[in-house]
Amino acid sequence: MQKKGSALITGAAIRVGRSIALNLAKQKYNIALHYNSSAHKALELQEQIVDLGVDCKIFKADFNDI
């Protein structure tokens, strides 16, 4: 399957964001994965996504602290 593009998912390291990121990665979207305090979970998810054959970059940001 050809890669479709890229998606930015905020709060993606756990719960709903994680599910969305994995689903899009399975559909061959590259993933930009945002997290705030769940660095370990974000790194684990990044590894899972890369194993699906798509790119995944992770970004730490606290949206309450501009």
mmCIF file with all atom_site columns, C-alpha atoms in Angstrom:
data_model
loop_
_atom_site.group_PDB
_atom_site.id
_atom_site.type_symbol
_atom_site.label_atom_id
_atom_site.label_alt_id
_atom_site.label_comp_id
_atom_site.label_asym_id
_atom_site.label_entity_id
_atom_site.label_seq_id
_atom_site.pdbx_PDB_ins_code
_atom_site.Cartn_x
_atom_site.Cartn_y
_atom_site.Cartn_z
_atom_site.occupancy
_atom_site.B_iso_or_equiv
_atom_site.pdbx_formal_charge
_atom_site.auth_seq_id
_atom_site.auth_comp_id
_atom_site.auth_asym_id
_atom_site.auth_atom_id
_atom_site.pdbx_PDB_model_num
ATOM 1  C CA . MET A 1 1  ? 0.000  0.000  0.000  1.00 0.00 ? 1  MET A CA 1
ATOM 2  C CA . GLN A 1 2  ? 1.266  3.456  -0.907 1.00 0.00 ? 2  GLN A CA 1
ATOM 3  C CA . LYS A 1 3  ? 1.778  6.032  1.844  1.00 0.00 ? 3  LYS A CA 1
ATOM 4  C CA . LYS A 1 4  ? -1.109 8.503  1.967  1.00 0.00 ? 4  LYS A CA 1
ATOM 5  C CA . GLY A 1 5  ? 0.379  11.571 3.637  1.00 0.00 ? 5  GLY A CA 1
ATOM 6  C CA . SER A 1 6  ? 0.983  12.741 7.164  1.00 0.00 ? 6  SER A CA 1
ATOM 7  C CA . ALA A 1 7  ? -1.118 13.328 10.261 1.00 0.00 ? 7  ALA A CA 1
ATOM 8  C CA . LEU A 1 8  ? -0.470 15.308 13.438 1.00 0.00 ? 8  LEU A CA 1
ATOM 9  C CA . ILE A 1 9  ? -2.100 13.787 16.499 1.00 0.00 ? 9  ILE A CA 1
ATOM 10 C CA . THR A 1 10 ? -2.030 15.774 19.729 1.00 0.00 ? 10 THR A CA 1
ATOM 11 C CA . GLY A 1 11 ? -2.046 13.927 23.032 1.00 0.00 ? 11 GLY A CA 1
ATOM 12 C CA . ALA A 1 12 ? -1.149 10.808 21.104 1.00 0.00 ? 12 ALA A CA 1
ATOM 13 C CA . ALA A 1 13 ? 0.951  8.850  23.597 1.00 0.00 ? 13 ALA A CA 1
ATOM 14 C CA . ILE A 1 14 ? -1.991 7.308  25.467 1.00 0.00 ? 14 ILE A CA 1
ATOM 15 C CA . ARG A 1 15 ? -5.723 6.566  25.277 1.00 0.00 ? 15 ARG A CA 1
ATOM 16 C CA . VAL A 1 16 ? -7.733 7.861  22.312 1.00 0.00 ? 16 VAL A CA 1
ATOM 17 C CA . GLY A 1 17 ? -4.824 9.698  20.679 1.00 0.00 ? 17 GLY A CA 1
ATOM 18 C CA . ARG A 1 18 ? -2.768 6.499  20.721 1.00 0.00 ? 18 ARG A CA 1
ATOM 19 C CA . SER A 1 19 ? -5.557 4.559  19.041 1.00 0.00 ? 19 SER A CA 1
ATOM 20 C CA . ILE A 1 20 ? -5.967 7.222  16.377 1.00 0.00 ? 20 ILE A CA 1
ATOM 21 C CA . ALA A 1 21 ? -2.219 7.299  15.694 1.00 0.00 ? 21 ALA A CA 1
ATOM 22 C CA . LEU A 1 22 ? -2.009 3.514  15.336 1.00 0.00 ? 22 LEU A CA 1
ATOM 23 C CA . ASN A 1 23 ? -5.065 3.372  13.103 1.00 0.00 ? 23 ASN A CA 1
ATOM 24 C CA . LEU A 1 24 ? -3.709 6.050  10.772 1.00 0.00 ? 24 LEU A CA 1
ATOM 25 C CA . ALA A 1 25 ? -0.274 4.399  10.715 1.00 0.00 ? 25 ALA A CA 1
ATOM 26 C CA . LYS A 1 26 ? -1.904 1.106  9.689  1.00 0.00 ? 26 LYS A CA 1
ATOM 27 C CA . GLN A 1 27 ? -3.512 3.045  6.823  1.00 0.00 ? 27 GLN A CA 1
ATOM 28 C CA . LYS A 1 28 ? 0.028  4.162  5.834  1.00 0.00 ? 28 LYS A CA 1
ATOM 29 C CA . TYR A 1 29 ? -0.035 7.761  7.062  1.00 0.00 ? 29 TYR A CA 1
ATOM 30 C CA . ASN A 1 30 ? 3.221  9.142  8.452  1.00 0.00 ? 30 ASN A CA 1
ATOM 31 C CA . ILE A 1 31 ? 2.676  10.329 12.011 1.00 0.00 ? 31 ILE A CA 1
ATOM 32 C CA . ALA A 1 32 ? 3.683  13.460 13.912 1.00 0.00 ? 32 ALA A CA 1
ATOM 33 C CA . LEU A 1 33 ? 3.023  12.456 17.495 1.00 0.00 ? 33 LEU A CA 1
ATOM 34 C CA . HIS A 1 34 ? 2.616  15.093 20.225 1.00 0.00 ? 34 HIS A CA 1
ATOM 35 C CA . TYR A 1 35 ? 2.907  14.372 23.938 1.00 0.00 ? 35 TYR A CA 1
ATOM 36 C CA . ASN A 1 36 ? 3.231  16.452 27.073 1.00 0.00 ? 36 ASN A CA 1
ATOM 37 C CA . SER A 1 37 ? 4.375  14.274 29.969 1.00 0.00 ? 37 SER A CA 1
ATOM 38 C CA . SER A 1 38 ? 4.224  10.690 28.682 1.00 0.00 ? 38 SER A CA 1
ATOM 39 C CA . ALA A 1 39 ? 7.666  10.470 27.075 1.00 0.00 ? 39 ALA A CA 1
ATOM 40 C CA . HIS A 1 40 ? 8.120  6.747  27.710 1.00 0.00 ? 40 HIS A CA 1
ATOM 41 C CA . LYS A 1 41 ? 4.719  5.922  26.207 1.00 0.00 ? 41 LYS A CA 1
ATOM 42 C CA . ALA A 1 42 ? 5.411  8.201  23.230 1.00 0.00 ? 42 ALA A CA 1
ATOM 43 C CA . LEU A 1 43 ? 8.703  6.430  22.514 1.00 0.00 ? 43 LEU A CA 1
ATOM 44 C CA . GLU A 1 44 ? 7.006  3.029  22.747 1.00 0.00 ? 44 GLU A CA 1
ATOM 45 C CA . LEU A 1 45 ? 4.292  4.144  20.342 1.00 0.00 ? 45 LEU A CA 1
ATOM 46 C CA . GLN A 1 46 ? 6.853  5.618  17.951 1.00 0.00 ? 46 GLN A CA 1
ATOM 47 C CA . GLU A 1 47 ? 8.576  2.221  17.792 1.00 0.00 ? 47 GLU A CA 1
ATOM 48 C CA . GLN A 1 48 ? 5.277  0.441  17.085 1.00 0.00 ? 48 GLN A CA 1
ATOM 49 C CA . ILE A 1 49 ? 4.424  2.889  14.318 1.00 0.00 ? 49 ILE A CA 1
ATOM 50 C CA . VAL A 1 50 ? 7.839  2.643  12.659 1.00 0.00 ? 50 VAL A CA 1
ATOM 51 C CA . ASP A 1 51 ? 7.460  -1.152 12.738 1.00 0.00 ? 51 ASP A CA 1
ATOM 52 C CA . LEU A 1 52 ? 4.336  -0.665 10.589 1.00 0.00 ? 52 LEU A CA 1
ATOM 53 C CA . GLY A 1 53 ? 6.553  0.812  7.867  1.00 0.00 ? 53 GLY A CA 1
ATOM 54 C CA . VAL A 1 54 ? 5.769  4.516  8.186  1.00 0.00 ? 54 VAL A CA 1
ATOM 55 C CA . ASP A 1 55 ? 7.678  7.470  9.611  1.00 0.00 ? 55 ASP A CA 1
ATOM 56 C CA . CYS A 1 56 ? 6.898  8.777  13.078 1.00 0.00 ? 56 CYS A CA 1
ATOM 57 C CA . LYS A 1 57 ? 8.346  11.857 14.742 1.00 0.00 ? 57 LYS A CA 1
ATOM 58 C CA . ILE A 1 58 ? 7.534  12.756 18.328 1.00 0.00 ? 58 ILE A CA 1
ATOM 59 C CA . PHE A 1 59 ? 7.205  16.247 19.765 1.00 0.00 ? 59 PHE A CA 1
ATOM 60 C CA . LYS A 1 60 ? 6.989  17.318 23.404 1.00 0.00 ? 60 LYS A CA 1
ATOM 61 C CA . ALA A 1 61 ? 4.920  20.421 24.131 1.00 0.00 ? 61 ALA A CA 1
ATOM 62 C CA . ASP A 1 62 ? 2.883  21.798 27.000 1.00 0.00 ? 62 ASP A CA 1
ATOM 63 C CA . PHE A 1 63 ? 0.049  23.718 25.339 1.00 0.00 ? 63 PHE A CA 1
ATOM 64 C CA . ASN A 1 64 ? -0.686 25.485 28.642 1.00 0.00 ? 64 ASN A CA 1
ATOM 65 C CA . ASP A 1 65 ? 2.770  27.124 28.503 1.00 0.00 ? 65 ASP A CA 1
ATOM 66 C CA . ILE A 1 66 ? 3.077  29.125 25.299 1.00 0.00 ? 66 ILE A CA 1
#
